[in-house]
Short mmCIF file of C-alpha atoms and ligand atoms in Angstrom, two decimals:
data_model
loop_
_atom_site.label_atom_id
_atom_site.label_comp_id
_atom_site.label_asym_id
_atom_site.label_seq_id
_atom_site.Cartn_x
_atom_site.Cartn_y
_atom_site.Cartn_z
CA MET A 1445 -5.30 22.64 10.78
CA SER A 1446 -8.30 20.29 10.28
CA ASN A 1447 -10.39 19.06 13.23
CA LEU A 1448 -8.94 15.61 12.75
CA ALA A 1449 -5.40 17.01 12.85
CA GLN A 1450 -6.25 18.87 16.10
CA GLU A 1451 -7.71 15.74 17.65
CA THR A 1452 -4.69 13.69 16.55
CA LYS A 1453 -2.35 16.18 18.18
CA SER A 1454 -4.25 16.14 21.48
CA LEU A 1455 -4.32 12.33 21.49
CA LEU A 1456 -0.58 12.16 20.81
CA PHE A 1457 0.17 14.56 23.65
CA ALA A 1458 -2.22 12.70 26.00
CA LEU A 1459 -0.33 9.51 25.17
CA GLY A 1460 2.98 11.14 26.07
CA VAL A 1461 4.40 11.90 22.61
CA SER A 1462 6.47 15.07 22.85
CA ALA A 1463 6.04 17.90 20.32
CA ASP A 1464 9.59 17.46 18.97
CA LYS A 1465 8.62 14.06 17.55
CA LEU A 1466 6.42 15.86 15.01
CA ALA A 1467 7.86 17.73 12.04
CA THR A 1468 6.70 20.15 9.38
CA SER A 1469 7.97 18.05 6.49
CA GLY A 1470 9.05 14.46 5.86
CA ILE A 1471 6.46 11.69 5.90
CA GLU A 1472 3.01 13.19 5.37
CA VAL A 1473 0.51 11.27 7.48
CA THR A 1474 -3.07 11.32 6.21
CA SER A 1475 -6.19 9.90 7.83
CA PRO A 1476 -8.17 7.45 5.69
CA ILE A 1477 -11.31 8.91 7.29
CA ASP A 1478 -11.28 11.99 5.04
CA GLY A 1479 -7.89 11.96 3.35
CA SER A 1480 -6.75 15.03 5.29
CA ILE A 1481 -3.17 15.54 6.48
CA ILE A 1482 -3.01 14.92 10.22
CA ALA A 1483 0.73 15.28 10.88
CA HIS A 1484 4.25 15.17 9.47
CA VAL A 1485 7.00 12.98 10.85
CA ALA A 1486 10.70 13.08 9.99
CA GLU A 1487 11.76 10.18 7.80
CA GLN A 1488 14.71 8.02 8.84
CA GLY A 1489 16.89 6.01 6.50
CA ALA A 1490 19.48 3.25 6.43
CA ALA A 1491 22.11 5.09 8.54
CA ASP A 1492 19.57 5.76 11.32
CA THR A 1493 18.50 2.12 11.23
CA ASN A 1494 22.06 0.87 11.58
CA ALA A 1495 22.71 3.26 14.47
CA ALA A 1496 19.54 1.99 16.17
CA VAL A 1497 20.65 -1.63 15.73
CA ASN A 1498 24.05 -0.85 17.25
CA LYS A 1499 22.39 0.77 20.29
CA ALA A 1500 19.98 -2.10 20.67
CA HIS A 1501 22.81 -4.60 20.40
CA GLU A 1502 24.67 -2.92 23.29
CA ALA A 1503 21.44 -2.96 25.34
CA PHE A 1504 20.96 -6.66 24.56
CA LYS A 1505 24.28 -7.52 26.21
CA LYS A 1506 22.94 -6.24 29.53
CA TRP A 1507 19.28 -7.22 29.14
CA ARG A 1508 20.12 -10.89 28.52
CA THR A 1509 21.68 -11.13 32.00
CA ILE A 1510 18.56 -9.91 33.81
CA PRO A 1511 16.48 -12.90 35.00
CA ALA A 1512 13.50 -13.60 32.78
CA PRO A 1513 10.85 -13.08 35.52
CA ALA A 1514 12.41 -9.65 36.21
CA ARG A 1515 12.21 -8.88 32.49
CA GLY A 1516 8.57 -9.89 32.74
CA GLU A 1517 8.04 -7.08 35.24
CA LEU A 1518 8.72 -4.53 32.49
CA VAL A 1519 6.05 -6.14 30.33
CA ARG A 1520 3.65 -6.19 33.29
CA LEU A 1521 4.15 -2.43 33.66
CA LEU A 1522 3.61 -1.99 29.92
CA GLY A 1523 0.28 -3.81 30.31
CA GLU A 1524 -0.70 -1.40 33.09
CA GLU A 1525 0.17 1.62 30.95
CA LEU A 1526 -1.81 0.21 28.03
CA ARG A 1527 -4.84 -0.29 30.26
CA ALA A 1528 -4.57 3.35 31.37
CA HIS A 1529 -4.27 4.58 27.76
CA LYS A 1530 -6.60 2.13 26.01
CA GLU A 1531 -9.23 4.63 24.85
CA ALA A 1532 -6.79 7.24 23.53
CA LEU A 1533 -4.61 4.71 21.71
CA GLY A 1534 -7.68 2.92 20.31
CA LYS A 1535 -8.94 6.22 18.93
CA LEU A 1536 -5.57 7.07 17.40
CA VAL A 1537 -5.56 3.66 15.68
CA THR A 1538 -8.98 4.49 14.23
CA ILE A 1539 -7.88 7.91 13.01
CA GLU A 1540 -4.62 6.71 11.50
CA CYS A 1541 -5.63 3.40 9.90
CA GLY A 1542 -9.40 3.77 9.58
CA LYS A 1543 -10.71 0.71 11.43
CA ILE A 1544 -13.93 1.29 13.40
CA TYR A 1545 -13.43 2.48 16.98
CA SER A 1546 -14.60 -0.80 18.50
CA GLU A 1547 -11.88 -2.57 16.50
CA GLY A 1548 -9.35 0.11 17.50
CA LEU A 1549 -10.16 -0.66 21.15
CA GLY A 1550 -10.03 -4.39 20.38
CA GLU A 1551 -6.56 -4.00 18.96
CA VAL A 1552 -5.34 -2.35 22.17
CA GLN A 1553 -7.06 -5.07 24.21
CA GLU A 1554 -5.06 -7.59 22.19
CA MET A 1555 -1.90 -5.75 23.29
CA ILE A 1556 -2.98 -5.97 26.92
CA ASP A 1557 -3.73 -9.67 26.51
CA ILE A 1558 -0.28 -10.42 25.06
CA CYS A 1559 1.33 -8.48 27.92
CA ASP A 1560 -0.48 -10.72 30.43
CA PHE A 1561 0.48 -13.81 28.45
CA ALA A 1562 4.13 -12.76 28.19
CA VAL A 1563 4.37 -11.99 31.92
CA GLY A 1564 3.26 -15.54 32.72
CA GLN A 1565 5.57 -16.92 30.04
CA SER A 1566 8.52 -15.11 31.60
CA ARG A 1567 8.43 -17.74 34.37
CA GLN A 1568 7.99 -20.63 31.95
CA LEU A 1569 10.91 -20.58 29.51
CA TYR A 1570 11.22 -24.32 29.94
CA GLY A 1571 13.74 -26.72 28.44
CA LYS A 1572 13.59 -30.52 28.58
CA THR A 1573 15.78 -33.01 30.39
CA ILE A 1574 16.63 -35.92 28.18
CA ALA A 1575 17.69 -39.47 29.11
CA SER A 1576 21.38 -39.91 28.29
CA GLU A 1577 22.60 -43.22 26.85
CA ARG A 1578 25.83 -42.85 28.89
CA PRO A 1579 26.02 -43.77 32.60
CA GLY A 1580 26.59 -40.85 34.98
CA HIS A 1581 25.49 -38.31 32.40
CA ARG A 1582 22.60 -35.90 32.23
CA MET A 1583 21.30 -34.10 29.14
CA MET A 1584 19.14 -31.02 29.13
CA GLU A 1585 18.28 -28.07 26.97
CA THR A 1586 18.42 -24.44 27.95
CA TRP A 1587 16.91 -21.49 26.12
CA HIS A 1588 18.91 -18.31 25.76
CA PRO A 1589 18.23 -14.81 24.38
CA MET A 1590 19.01 -14.41 20.66
CA GLY A 1591 20.02 -10.77 20.20
CA VAL A 1592 18.34 -7.82 18.49
CA CYS A 1593 14.85 -8.59 17.16
CA GLY A 1594 13.98 -6.42 14.16
CA VAL A 1595 10.22 -5.93 13.85
CA ILE A 1596 8.76 -4.76 10.51
CA SER A 1597 5.02 -4.23 10.64
CA ALA A 1598 2.07 -3.54 8.32
CA PHE A 1599 -0.45 -0.70 8.39
CA ASN A 1600 -3.54 -2.77 9.17
CA PHE A 1601 -2.58 -3.87 12.69
CA PRO A 1602 -0.34 -0.93 13.45
CA VAL A 1603 0.08 -1.60 17.17
CA ALA A 1604 -0.95 -5.21 17.95
CA VAL A 1605 1.72 -6.81 15.76
CA TRP A 1606 4.37 -4.71 17.49
CA SER A 1607 3.18 -5.91 20.89
CA TRP A 1608 3.00 -9.59 19.89
CA ASN A 1609 6.65 -9.43 18.92
CA THR A 1610 7.96 -6.98 21.47
CA CYS A 1611 6.39 -8.51 24.58
CA LEU A 1612 7.79 -11.95 23.75
CA ALA A 1613 11.17 -10.60 22.59
CA LEU A 1614 11.57 -8.61 25.83
CA ILE A 1615 10.77 -11.47 28.20
CA CYS A 1616 13.05 -13.71 26.11
CA GLY A 1617 15.94 -11.31 26.73
CA ASP A 1618 16.12 -9.73 23.28
CA SER A 1619 16.21 -6.03 22.47
CA VAL A 1620 13.95 -4.62 19.74
CA VAL A 1621 14.27 -2.32 16.73
CA TRP A 1622 10.85 -1.52 15.27
CA LYS A 1623 10.22 -0.29 11.72
CA PRO A 1624 6.46 0.32 11.52
CA SER A 1625 4.54 0.91 8.30
CA GLU A 1626 5.26 4.34 6.85
CA LYS A 1627 1.46 4.72 6.64
CA THR A 1628 1.05 4.51 10.44
CA PRO A 1629 3.99 6.23 12.18
CA LEU A 1630 1.84 8.10 14.73
CA THR A 1631 0.52 5.04 16.51
CA ALA A 1632 4.14 3.83 16.58
CA LEU A 1633 5.25 7.05 18.29
CA ALA A 1634 2.42 6.57 20.78
CA CYS A 1635 3.51 2.98 21.55
CA GLU A 1636 7.07 4.15 22.06
CA ALA A 1637 5.88 6.84 24.50
CA ILE A 1638 3.73 4.33 26.41
CA LEU A 1639 6.64 1.89 26.63
CA GLN A 1640 8.81 4.77 27.85
CA LYS A 1641 6.45 5.28 30.81
CA ALA A 1642 6.82 1.59 31.69
CA LEU A 1643 10.62 1.82 31.30
CA GLU A 1644 10.77 4.81 33.65
CA ARG A 1645 8.80 2.93 36.29
CA PHE A 1646 10.93 -0.20 35.75
CA GLY A 1647 14.08 1.78 36.47
CA ASP A 1648 17.25 0.06 35.33
CA ALA A 1649 16.60 -1.21 31.83
CA PRO A 1650 19.54 -0.51 29.50
CA GLU A 1651 19.26 2.43 27.15
CA GLY A 1652 18.52 1.31 23.61
CA LEU A 1653 16.45 -1.70 24.69
CA HIS A 1654 13.73 -0.55 22.30
CA GLU A 1655 14.47 1.60 19.26
CA LEU A 1656 11.92 3.01 16.82
CA VAL A 1657 12.90 3.78 13.22
CA ILE A 1658 10.32 5.62 11.13
CA GLY A 1659 10.85 5.17 7.42
CA GLY A 1660 9.92 3.21 4.33
CA PRO A 1661 11.26 0.05 2.70
CA GLU A 1662 14.81 1.48 2.61
CA ALA A 1663 14.94 1.63 6.41
CA GLY A 1664 13.37 -1.83 6.52
CA GLN A 1665 15.98 -3.19 4.17
CA ALA A 1666 18.84 -1.88 6.29
CA LEU A 1667 17.34 -3.74 9.26
CA VAL A 1668 16.98 -6.89 7.18
CA ASP A 1669 20.61 -6.73 6.04
CA ASN A 1670 22.16 -5.91 9.41
CA PRO A 1671 23.89 -9.03 10.81
CA LYS A 1672 23.40 -7.77 14.37
CA ALA A 1673 19.63 -8.16 13.91
CA ALA A 1674 19.56 -11.83 14.90
CA ILE A 1675 15.84 -12.13 14.22
CA ILE A 1676 13.72 -10.36 11.61
CA SER A 1677 10.01 -10.62 12.27
CA ALA A 1678 8.33 -9.15 9.19
CA THR A 1679 4.59 -8.73 8.75
CA GLY A 1680 3.18 -7.55 5.44
CA SER A 1681 2.53 -8.56 1.86
CA THR A 1682 3.87 -11.67 0.19
CA ARG A 1683 5.75 -9.31 -2.14
CA MET A 1684 7.60 -7.87 0.87
CA GLY A 1685 8.25 -11.34 2.30
CA ALA A 1686 9.69 -12.51 -1.00
CA ALA A 1687 12.22 -9.67 -0.79
CA VAL A 1688 12.97 -10.02 2.92
CA GLY A 1689 13.08 -13.82 3.38
CA PRO A 1690 15.99 -14.59 0.99
CA ARG A 1691 18.03 -11.60 2.23
CA VAL A 1692 17.82 -12.72 5.85
CA ALA A 1693 18.56 -16.30 4.80
CA SER A 1694 21.61 -15.18 2.78
CA ARG A 1695 23.25 -13.98 6.01
CA PHE A 1696 21.94 -17.03 7.95
CA GLY A 1697 19.68 -14.86 10.12
CA ARG A 1698 16.38 -16.07 11.49
CA SER A 1699 13.16 -14.76 10.03
CA ILE A 1700 9.58 -14.93 11.24
CA LEU A 1701 7.42 -14.13 8.21
CA GLU A 1702 3.74 -13.22 8.60
CA LEU A 1703 2.47 -12.53 5.10
CA GLY A 1704 -0.72 -12.44 3.04
CA GLY A 1705 -3.67 -14.79 3.34
CA ASN A 1706 -6.50 -15.95 1.08
CA ASN A 1707 -8.81 -17.34 3.67
CA ALA A 1708 -11.82 -19.50 2.93
CA MET A 1709 -14.95 -20.85 4.58
CA VAL A 1710 -16.50 -24.13 3.49
CA VAL A 1711 -20.26 -24.04 4.08
CA ALA A 1712 -21.57 -27.59 4.23
CA PRO A 1713 -25.16 -28.83 3.74
CA SER A 1714 -25.74 -29.18 7.50
CA ALA A 1715 -24.37 -25.70 8.38
CA ASP A 1716 -26.32 -23.35 10.63
CA LEU A 1717 -26.80 -20.79 7.85
CA ASP A 1718 -27.83 -17.98 10.16
CA MET A 1719 -24.56 -18.32 12.09
CA ALA A 1720 -22.61 -18.70 8.85
CA VAL A 1721 -24.06 -15.45 7.44
CA ARG A 1722 -23.13 -13.53 10.59
CA ALA A 1723 -19.62 -15.01 10.63
CA ILE A 1724 -19.16 -14.25 6.92
CA CYS A 1725 -20.21 -10.61 7.34
CA PHE A 1726 -17.79 -9.99 10.20
CA SER A 1727 -14.90 -11.82 8.55
CA ALA A 1728 -15.37 -10.47 5.03
CA VAL A 1729 -16.29 -6.84 5.64
CA GLY A 1730 -14.82 -6.16 9.11
CA THR A 1731 -11.81 -3.80 8.95
CA ALA A 1732 -13.09 -3.14 5.37
CA GLY A 1733 -11.57 -6.49 4.33
CA GLN A 1734 -8.12 -5.33 5.40
CA ARG A 1735 -7.15 -8.13 7.78
CA CYS A 1736 -4.64 -10.77 6.83
CA THR A 1737 -7.30 -13.22 8.05
CA SER A 1738 -10.23 -11.55 6.22
CA LEU A 1739 -12.58 -14.01 4.57
CA ARG A 1740 -12.02 -13.88 0.81
CA ARG A 1741 -13.58 -17.12 -0.46
CA VAL A 1742 -16.80 -18.93 0.44
CA ILE A 1743 -16.94 -22.50 -0.86
CA ALA A 1744 -20.63 -23.35 -0.58
CA HIS A 1745 -22.32 -26.70 -1.12
CA ASP A 1746 -24.66 -26.77 -4.16
CA SER A 1747 -27.63 -27.60 -1.93
CA ILE A 1748 -27.43 -24.39 0.15
CA ALA A 1749 -25.47 -21.99 -2.09
CA ASP A 1750 -28.49 -20.13 -3.54
CA GLU A 1751 -30.07 -19.59 -0.13
CA LEU A 1752 -26.72 -18.50 1.37
CA VAL A 1753 -25.95 -16.03 -1.40
CA ALA A 1754 -29.46 -14.53 -1.20
CA SER A 1755 -29.09 -14.04 2.59
CA LEU A 1756 -25.64 -12.52 2.15
CA LYS A 1757 -26.84 -10.04 -0.48
CA LYS A 1758 -29.69 -9.03 1.85
CA ALA A 1759 -27.26 -8.52 4.74
CA TYR A 1760 -24.71 -6.66 2.58
CA ALA A 1761 -27.39 -4.26 1.33
CA THR A 1762 -27.95 -2.97 4.88
CA LEU A 1763 -24.33 -2.76 6.08
CA PRO A 1764 -23.69 0.69 7.56
CA VAL A 1765 -20.74 2.26 5.71
CA GLY A 1766 -19.42 5.47 7.25
CA SER A 1767 -16.94 7.24 9.46
CA PRO A 1768 -15.21 4.72 11.71
CA LEU A 1769 -15.50 7.19 14.58
CA GLU A 1770 -19.31 7.11 14.47
CA ASP A 1771 -21.33 4.64 16.53
CA GLY A 1772 -23.12 2.11 14.38
CA THR A 1773 -20.63 2.12 11.48
CA LEU A 1774 -19.50 -1.37 10.53
CA VAL A 1775 -17.58 -0.60 7.33
CA GLY A 1776 -15.00 2.17 7.39
CA PRO A 1777 -12.65 3.42 4.70
CA LEU A 1778 -9.86 1.68 2.83
CA ILE A 1779 -6.40 2.90 3.75
CA ASP A 1780 -6.00 5.04 0.60
CA GLU A 1781 -6.96 5.70 -3.00
CA GLN A 1782 -4.46 3.17 -4.34
CA SER A 1783 -6.12 0.48 -2.29
CA PHE A 1784 -9.53 1.44 -3.71
CA ASP A 1785 -8.11 1.38 -7.26
CA THR A 1786 -6.68 -2.10 -6.65
CA MET A 1787 -10.13 -3.23 -5.51
CA GLN A 1788 -11.66 -1.87 -8.74
CA THR A 1789 -9.00 -3.57 -10.88
CA SER A 1790 -9.67 -6.91 -9.17
CA LEU A 1791 -13.44 -6.58 -9.64
CA LYS A 1792 -12.91 -5.81 -13.33
CA GLN A 1793 -10.66 -8.84 -13.69
CA ALA A 1794 -13.20 -11.00 -11.84
CA ALA A 1795 -15.92 -9.92 -14.29
CA GLU A 1796 -13.60 -10.75 -17.20
CA GLU A 1797 -12.99 -14.18 -15.68
CA GLY A 1798 -16.72 -14.84 -15.67
CA GLY A 1799 -17.73 -13.48 -12.25
CA SER A 1800 -21.04 -11.85 -11.46
CA VAL A 1801 -20.43 -8.83 -9.24
CA PHE A 1802 -22.76 -7.47 -6.53
CA GLY A 1803 -21.70 -4.17 -4.85
CA GLY A 1804 -18.10 -3.04 -4.99
CA GLY A 1805 -18.45 0.68 -5.71
CA ARG A 1806 -17.45 3.76 -3.75
CA ALA A 1807 -19.87 4.82 -1.03
CA SER A 1808 -20.32 8.51 -0.47
CA VAL A 1809 -20.04 9.55 3.16
CA ASP A 1810 -21.17 13.01 4.24
CA GLY A 1811 -18.30 15.43 4.71
CA LYS A 1812 -15.70 12.72 4.03
CA ASP A 1813 -15.14 13.22 0.30
CA GLY A 1814 -11.42 12.58 0.61
CA GLY A 1815 -11.96 9.11 2.13
CA PHE A 1816 -12.25 5.96 0.02
CA TYR A 1817 -15.23 4.09 1.42
CA PRO A 1818 -15.96 0.81 -0.38
CA THR A 1819 -19.30 -0.89 -0.78
CA PRO A 1820 -18.37 -4.50 0.08
CA ALA A 1821 -18.62 -6.82 -2.92
CA ILE A 1822 -19.89 -10.36 -3.41
CA VAL A 1823 -18.68 -12.04 -6.61
CA GLU A 1824 -20.11 -15.38 -7.76
CA MET A 1825 -17.37 -17.13 -9.72
CA PRO A 1826 -17.72 -20.01 -12.17
CA ALA A 1827 -14.27 -21.31 -11.13
CA GLN A 1828 -11.30 -20.53 -8.92
CA SER A 1829 -9.59 -18.28 -11.48
CA ASP A 1830 -6.41 -16.17 -11.14
CA VAL A 1831 -8.10 -13.24 -9.41
CA VAL A 1832 -9.54 -15.56 -6.75
CA ARG A 1833 -6.10 -16.97 -6.05
CA THR A 1834 -4.75 -13.47 -5.43
CA GLU A 1835 -5.09 -11.58 -2.14
CA THR A 1836 -6.81 -8.24 -2.82
CA PHE A 1837 -6.69 -6.23 0.41
CA ALA A 1838 -10.30 -5.01 0.23
CA PRO A 1839 -13.82 -6.30 0.97
CA ILE A 1840 -14.31 -8.65 -1.99
CA LEU A 1841 -15.88 -12.02 -1.25
CA TYR A 1842 -15.74 -14.69 -3.95
CA ILE A 1843 -18.38 -17.44 -3.94
CA LEU A 1844 -17.48 -20.85 -5.31
CA ARG A 1845 -19.62 -23.99 -5.27
CA TYR A 1846 -18.91 -27.65 -4.59
CA SER A 1847 -20.72 -30.97 -4.68
CA ASP A 1848 -18.62 -33.20 -2.40
CA LEU A 1849 -16.15 -32.52 0.42
CA ASP A 1850 -13.09 -33.77 -1.51
CA GLN A 1851 -13.80 -31.19 -4.19
CA ALA A 1852 -14.26 -28.47 -1.53
CA LEU A 1853 -10.92 -29.36 0.05
CA GLU A 1854 -9.19 -29.33 -3.31
CA LEU A 1855 -10.54 -25.84 -4.04
CA HIS A 1856 -9.72 -24.75 -0.53
CA ASN A 1857 -6.04 -25.73 -0.68
CA GLU A 1858 -5.49 -24.81 -4.32
CA VAL A 1859 -4.27 -21.25 -3.59
CA PRO A 1860 -0.70 -20.13 -2.89
CA GLN A 1861 -1.47 -18.74 0.58
CA GLY A 1862 -2.14 -20.77 3.76
CA LEU A 1863 -3.13 -18.54 6.66
CA SER A 1864 -6.64 -19.12 8.03
CA SER A 1865 -9.57 -21.38 7.22
CA CYS A 1866 -12.88 -22.64 8.53
CA ILE A 1867 -15.82 -24.94 7.92
CA PHE A 1868 -19.41 -24.45 8.95
CA THR A 1869 -20.96 -27.86 9.48
CA LEU A 1870 -22.85 -29.82 12.12
CA ASN A 1871 -21.46 -33.06 10.71
CA MET A 1872 -18.67 -34.35 12.94
CA ARG A 1873 -17.04 -36.37 10.16
CA GLU A 1874 -16.76 -33.31 7.95
CA ALA A 1875 -15.44 -31.13 10.77
CA GLU A 1876 -12.75 -33.64 11.77
CA THR A 1877 -11.77 -34.30 8.14
CA PHE A 1878 -11.35 -30.55 7.61
CA MET A 1879 -8.99 -30.35 10.61
CA SER A 1880 -7.14 -33.58 9.75
CA ALA A 1881 -3.87 -34.13 7.91
CA ALA A 1882 -5.87 -34.51 4.70
CA GLY A 1883 -7.90 -31.35 5.36
CA SER A 1884 -7.14 -27.63 5.39
CA ASP A 1885 -3.46 -26.81 4.81
CA CYS A 1886 -3.60 -23.55 6.79
CA GLY A 1887 -1.96 -22.47 10.06
CA ILE A 1888 -5.39 -21.64 11.50
CA CYS A 1889 -8.28 -24.04 11.02
CA ASN A 1890 -11.65 -23.39 12.68
CA VAL A 1891 -15.04 -25.06 12.95
CA ASN A 1892 -18.21 -22.95 13.11
CA ILE A 1893 -16.15 -19.77 13.63
CA GLY A 1894 -15.00 -17.37 10.90
CA PRO A 1895 -11.32 -17.20 9.92
CA SER A 1896 -10.57 -13.81 11.49
CA GLY A 1897 -10.37 -12.53 15.06
CA ALA A 1898 -7.82 -14.93 16.56
CA GLU A 1899 -7.13 -15.03 20.31
CA ILE A 1900 -3.58 -14.39 21.47
CA GLY A 1901 -3.29 -17.71 23.34
CA GLY A 1902 -2.71 -19.73 20.17
CA ALA A 1903 0.29 -19.58 17.86
CA PHE A 1904 -0.59 -17.26 14.97
CA GLY A 1905 0.66 -17.66 11.41
CA GLY A 1906 0.34 -19.70 8.25
CA GLU A 1907 1.97 -21.85 5.63
CA LYS A 1908 3.02 -21.57 1.97
CA GLU A 1909 3.19 -17.93 0.78
CA THR A 1910 1.98 -16.79 4.19
CA GLY A 1911 5.57 -17.40 5.23
CA GLY A 1912 5.55 -20.16 7.89
CA GLY A 1913 6.18 -17.86 10.89
CA ARG A 1914 4.40 -18.18 14.22
CA GLU A 1915 3.83 -15.36 16.69
CA SER A 1916 1.85 -14.67 19.83
CA GLY A 1917 0.77 -17.62 22.01
CA SER A 1918 1.51 -21.32 22.56
CA ASP A 1919 5.26 -21.94 22.15
CA ALA A 1920 5.85 -19.10 19.65
CA TRP A 1921 8.32 -17.67 22.24
CA LYS A 1922 10.84 -20.26 21.06
CA GLY A 1923 11.21 -18.25 17.85
CA TYR A 1924 12.79 -15.45 19.91
CA MET A 1925 15.37 -17.62 21.69
CA ARG A 1926 18.21 -19.98 20.86
CA ARG A 1927 18.35 -23.50 22.18
CA ALA A 1928 21.47 -25.06 23.70
CA THR A 1929 21.73 -28.80 24.37
CA ASN A 1930 23.87 -29.43 27.45
CA THR A 1931 25.41 -32.78 28.42
CA VAL A 1932 26.88 -33.01 31.92
CA ASN A 1933 29.17 -35.88 32.93
CA TYR A 1934 29.07 -36.46 36.69
CA SER A 1935 30.88 -39.83 36.51
CA ALA A 1936 34.63 -40.58 36.73
CA GLU A 1937 34.61 -42.21 33.28
CA LEU A 1938 34.64 -40.71 29.81
CA PRO A 1939 32.39 -43.00 27.73
CA LEU A 1940 31.73 -41.93 24.13
CA ALA A 1941 28.29 -41.97 22.54
CA GLN A 1942 27.34 -44.75 20.13
CA GLY A 1943 29.89 -47.04 21.87
CA VAL A 1944 32.84 -45.49 20.01
CA LYS A 1945 36.25 -46.46 21.47
CA PHE A 1946 39.09 -43.93 21.42
CA ASP A 1947 41.47 -44.98 24.20
CA ILE A 1948 44.79 -43.20 24.45
P1 NAD B 2499 3.56 -4.04 2.86
O1 NAD B 2499 4.19 -5.33 2.46
O2 NAD B 2499 3.35 -3.03 1.81
O3 NAD B 2499 4.42 -3.34 4.02
C1 NAD B 2499 4.67 -3.99 5.24
C2 NAD B 2499 5.94 -3.46 5.86
O4 NAD B 2499 7.07 -3.91 5.10
C3 NAD B 2499 6.06 -1.93 5.88
O5 NAD B 2499 6.61 -1.55 7.12
C4 NAD B 2499 7.00 -1.64 4.73
O6 NAD B 2499 7.70 -0.43 4.86
C5 NAD B 2499 7.94 -2.82 4.82
N1 NAD B 2499 8.66 -3.17 3.59
C6 NAD B 2499 8.18 -3.18 2.33
N2 NAD B 2499 9.13 -3.62 1.48
C7 NAD B 2499 10.22 -3.92 2.22
C8 NAD B 2499 11.52 -4.42 1.93
N3 NAD B 2499 11.89 -4.72 0.69
N4 NAD B 2499 12.39 -4.61 2.95
C9 NAD B 2499 12.02 -4.34 4.23
N5 NAD B 2499 10.82 -3.84 4.56
C10 NAD B 2499 9.92 -3.64 3.57
O7 NAD B 2499 2.16 -4.44 3.55
P2 NAD B 2499 0.94 -3.51 4.01
O8 NAD B 2499 0.22 -3.00 2.82
O9 NAD B 2499 1.38 -2.55 5.06
O10 NAD B 2499 0.01 -4.58 4.77
C11 NAD B 2499 -0.89 -5.43 4.15
C12 NAD B 2499 -0.33 -6.81 3.94
O11 NAD B 2499 0.15 -7.34 5.17
C13 NAD B 2499 -1.37 -7.81 3.47
O12 NAD B 2499 -0.81 -8.65 2.48
C14 NAD B 2499 -1.71 -8.59 4.72
O13 NAD B 2499 -2.24 -9.88 4.48
C15 NAD B 2499 -0.38 -8.65 5.39
N6 NAD B 2499 -0.50 -8.89 6.83
C16 NAD B 2499 -0.17 -10.13 7.30
C17 NAD B 2499 -0.33 -10.42 8.65
C18 NAD B 2499 -0.01 -11.79 9.19
O14 NAD B 2499 0.13 -11.91 10.41
N7 NAD B 2499 0.13 -12.82 8.37
C19 NAD B 2499 -0.80 -9.42 9.53
C20 NAD B 2499 -1.10 -8.17 9.02
C21 NAD B 2499 -0.93 -7.91 7.66
#
């Protein structure tokens, strides 16, 4: 057993995962750090998924009757358990998905933040009262639990996406069936064990309130097709969303789709270039370019483009690439070899489409030959060609140029995805135009901040091929509940709306 496998095992046990959750065959879990096998986990299929949905549906019938602030108590306890296990879970995230340790810890902090948010929200599931046109009548809306919430998640935020969905679903009175990425089942087992500790302290939550199904797309599909899964919240590629969205719609289920992005930064003539360079580096190479909000396109004004590109190349040349467990590393490995090959294919295509490529090879990291460490790439493009319009989940940054803001906005919006966006400018007119109805068409639109690293307080998600879903903060909780409009007649008459007469 490799050192990494040993460390993984101790972390799992420290987090409360019992030995019987691990297997000797089934899904082979490898660490992107060195490509070594760190564990095996039994694979579940469609029948297991359907059994899990049935259990969760029974649990829902009881959970929905528990007052929302009492449901919030479970999430408060989960937040406490996450605080107690932050370091171990953060490290496991790093080992299993390869993000640097500081980002692994950040991901767990995001879970803690959404717990706090959801606890407060559990006392604020407000409806409106509405003026009735009829005398002696009152109208109001109430929000009710929906049912089982199926959560399908991606490898790159293996635990945070689960918590965004689960914390809100639980306070809203829904039960949860989670199908994590088959590339990151260990962090899922750890989350389940941590939630179990909170459930034990909570006491009387119904069995089956949270079910974990470890498997691939087949298990995911069974969840998608099960009519008892009232909500499907699916995070992943646009390819996955294109398969999932229509299937959920065909049974009139509700879906929350969080899919790929192709996020851009407009750098205007007045931009603080030093800040822009720092923001670009974090957004484009952080998590080795494997965030849905990673910066993929810089649209730079002609007057500053040369200076910006020169500064970026200088910064890129010194970026520390290495093991994500080591202090000082800023660029860790890609998830696997296939991901590295996809990066190479995109760079080749970019060159064929007229791009000039800087970086983009495979870095060699001592003792980590089995890991696929990329050298982040900058590609100056003559136009927004096909490859630029495609999300490649790797650290490739395309540079495009513009001469006036209308042209920048046209380039900005002329991609199929619509997740995150930003402008660096000190010109108030440009900033406001970028955020206006005629500006960026994305779900996230920032000024003088990069496109990645969102806070949980805002609603998270995007438009077009990004899927239109919203999760996390603001009023995203409404996606996990159903709305009922109630009209109460406290008069002795029975007037009809719109003045209709129907006397018998
Ligand atoms: P992926 O689409 O390969 O897999 C995501 C999940 O979907 C996995 O759990 C997988 O098993 C499941 N799945 C795949 N096909 C399915 C099907 N037909 N039916 C049901 N389930 C199915 O994505 P990935 O490689 O794990 O993650 C990277 C992608 O996720 C990128 O495109 C990234 O932009 C996107 N992402 C989006 C967000 C967001 O909030 N918008 C967040 C994280 C990642």
